[in-house]
Coordinates of C-alpha atoms in Angstrom, one line a residue:
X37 CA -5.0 111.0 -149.9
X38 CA -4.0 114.7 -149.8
X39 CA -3.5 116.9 -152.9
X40 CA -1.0 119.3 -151.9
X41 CA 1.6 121.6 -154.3
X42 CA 5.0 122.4 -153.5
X43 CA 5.8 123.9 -150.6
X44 CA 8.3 127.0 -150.5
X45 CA 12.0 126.6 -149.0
X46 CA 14.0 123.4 -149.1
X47 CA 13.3 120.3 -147.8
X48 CA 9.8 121.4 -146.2
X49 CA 7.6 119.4 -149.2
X50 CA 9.2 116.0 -148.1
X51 CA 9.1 116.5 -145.0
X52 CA 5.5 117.3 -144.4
X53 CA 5.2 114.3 -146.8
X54 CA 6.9 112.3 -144.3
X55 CA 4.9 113.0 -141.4
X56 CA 2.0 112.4 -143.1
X57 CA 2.7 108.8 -144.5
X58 CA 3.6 108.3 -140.4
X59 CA -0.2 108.3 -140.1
X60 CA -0.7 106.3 -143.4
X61 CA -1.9 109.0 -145.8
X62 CA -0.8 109.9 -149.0
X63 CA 0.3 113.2 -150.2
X64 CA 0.0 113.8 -153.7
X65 CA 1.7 116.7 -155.2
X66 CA 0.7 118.9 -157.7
X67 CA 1.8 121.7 -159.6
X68 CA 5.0 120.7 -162.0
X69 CA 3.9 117.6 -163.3
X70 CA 0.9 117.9 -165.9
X71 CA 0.0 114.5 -165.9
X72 CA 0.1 114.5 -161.6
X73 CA -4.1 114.4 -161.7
X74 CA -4.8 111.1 -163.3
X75 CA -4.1 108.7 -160.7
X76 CA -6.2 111.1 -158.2
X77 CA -8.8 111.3 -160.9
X78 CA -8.8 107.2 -161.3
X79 CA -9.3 107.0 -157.4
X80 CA -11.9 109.3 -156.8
X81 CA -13.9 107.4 -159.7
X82 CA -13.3 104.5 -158.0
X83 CA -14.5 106.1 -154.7
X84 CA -11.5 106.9 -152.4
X85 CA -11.2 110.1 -150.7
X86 CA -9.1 112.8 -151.3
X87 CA -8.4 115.8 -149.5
X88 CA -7.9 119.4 -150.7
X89 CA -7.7 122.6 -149.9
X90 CA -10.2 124.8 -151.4
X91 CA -8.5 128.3 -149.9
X92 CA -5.3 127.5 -151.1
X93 CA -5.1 128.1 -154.4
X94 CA -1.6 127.2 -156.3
X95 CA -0.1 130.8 -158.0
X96 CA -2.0 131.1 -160.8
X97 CA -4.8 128.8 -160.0
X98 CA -6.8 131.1 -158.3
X99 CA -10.1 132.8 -158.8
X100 CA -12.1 135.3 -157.4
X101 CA -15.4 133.9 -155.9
X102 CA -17.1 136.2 -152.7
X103 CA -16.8 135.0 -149.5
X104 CA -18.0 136.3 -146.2
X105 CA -19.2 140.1 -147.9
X106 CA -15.7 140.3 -149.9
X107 CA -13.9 138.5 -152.7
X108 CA -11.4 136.0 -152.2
X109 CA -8.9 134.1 -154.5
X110 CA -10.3 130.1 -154.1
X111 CA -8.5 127.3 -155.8
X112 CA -10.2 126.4 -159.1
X113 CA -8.5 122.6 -159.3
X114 CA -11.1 121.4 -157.0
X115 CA -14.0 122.1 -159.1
X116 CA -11.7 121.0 -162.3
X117 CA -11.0 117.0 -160.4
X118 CA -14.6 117.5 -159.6
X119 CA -15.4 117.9 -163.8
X120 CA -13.2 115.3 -164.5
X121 CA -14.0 112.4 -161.9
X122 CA -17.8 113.1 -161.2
X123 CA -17.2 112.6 -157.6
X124 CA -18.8 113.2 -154.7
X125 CA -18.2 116.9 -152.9
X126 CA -18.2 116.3 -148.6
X127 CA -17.2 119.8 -146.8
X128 CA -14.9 119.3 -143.9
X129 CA -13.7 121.5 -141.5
X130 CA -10.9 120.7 -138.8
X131 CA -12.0 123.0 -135.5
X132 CA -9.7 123.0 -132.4
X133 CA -12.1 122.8 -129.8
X134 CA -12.2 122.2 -125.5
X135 CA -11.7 118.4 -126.4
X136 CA -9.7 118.6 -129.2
X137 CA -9.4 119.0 -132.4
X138 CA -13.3 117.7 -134.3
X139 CA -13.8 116.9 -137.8
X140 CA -17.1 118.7 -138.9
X141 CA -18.9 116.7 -142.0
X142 CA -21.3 119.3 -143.7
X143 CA -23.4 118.4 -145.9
X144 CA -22.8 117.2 -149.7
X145 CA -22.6 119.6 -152.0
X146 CA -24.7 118.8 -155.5
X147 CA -24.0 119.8 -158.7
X148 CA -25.0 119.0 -162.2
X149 CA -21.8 117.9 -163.7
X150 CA -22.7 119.1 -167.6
X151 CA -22.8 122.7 -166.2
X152 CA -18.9 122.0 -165.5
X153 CA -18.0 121.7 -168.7
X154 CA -18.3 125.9 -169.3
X155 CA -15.6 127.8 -167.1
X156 CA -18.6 129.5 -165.2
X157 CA -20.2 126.3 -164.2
X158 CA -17.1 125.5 -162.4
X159 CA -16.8 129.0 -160.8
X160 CA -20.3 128.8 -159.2
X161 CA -19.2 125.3 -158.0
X162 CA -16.3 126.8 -156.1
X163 CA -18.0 129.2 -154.9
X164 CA -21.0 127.3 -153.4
X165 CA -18.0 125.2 -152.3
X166 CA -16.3 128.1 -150.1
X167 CA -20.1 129.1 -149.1
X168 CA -20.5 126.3 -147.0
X169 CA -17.9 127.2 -144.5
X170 CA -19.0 130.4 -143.9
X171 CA -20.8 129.8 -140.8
X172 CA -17.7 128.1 -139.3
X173 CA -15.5 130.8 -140.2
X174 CA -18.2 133.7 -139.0
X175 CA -18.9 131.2 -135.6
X176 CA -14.6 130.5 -135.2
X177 CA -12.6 133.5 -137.3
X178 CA -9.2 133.3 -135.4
X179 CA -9.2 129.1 -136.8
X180 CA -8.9 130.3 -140.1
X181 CA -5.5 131.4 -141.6
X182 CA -3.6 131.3 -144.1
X183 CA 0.4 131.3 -145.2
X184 CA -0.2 132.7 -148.7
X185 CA -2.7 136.0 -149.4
X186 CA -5.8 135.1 -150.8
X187 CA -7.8 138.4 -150.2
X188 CA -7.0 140.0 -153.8

């Protein structure tokens, strides 16, 4: 499962939709629909994975958490399906390298879910969240981009 928001410009949404139900996963999109959350929040409680991006924040979602000796905008609805579902947080990074592209796994990230309850609490988590990958972005810079300005 993939928790995705609207893209911009017609048709692109369902079609990136499309390719990815090719390869059996399920995009779930976000953004319009208040009520869009509850099914993912029922199925990370039940265990299932779901993908996000934590750089991406939806307009108006973001917040400003450093990151690699600057600040920049990370999505806060991660740390809020986090609060909600009391799932488990696995890092993942998708490097191209000589053999191909290579899932890397780090390690879980542990919180103590009552500290999410306060708006803080869940900005620490996001940003111990976007801390983890900064190793991978100092070790392989030109792999991470972006289509939207998240640098405030």
């Amino acid at each position: 499962k993939v928790v995705t928001s609207k893209e911009p410009g017609e048709g692109f949404t369902e079609m990136r939709e499309n390719l990815r139900s090719q390869r059996g996963v399920k995009t779930w999109v976000v953004g319009e629909d208040p009520f869009a959350t509850v099914p993912l929040i029922q199925k990370l409680q039940e265990g299932e994975a779901v993908a996000a991006l934590l750089d991406r924040p939806m307009a108006g979602d973001g917040v400003n958490i450093p990151f690699m000796g600057s600040n920049i905008q990370a999505s806060r609805g991660v740390a809020e399906l986090v609060r909600a579902s009391g799932c488990v947080i696995l890092p993942v990074a998708i490097l191209r390298e000589k053999e191909g592209y290579c899932a890397h796994i780090l390690p879980e990230v542990e919180y103590d879910r009552k500290a999410l309850r306060s708006h803080d609490g869940r900005i620490a988590l996001t940003a111990e969240m976007m801390k983890r990958f900064e190793p991978l972005v100092q070790s392989h810079p030109e792999q991470w981009f972006h289509f939207i300005p998240v640098i405030p």
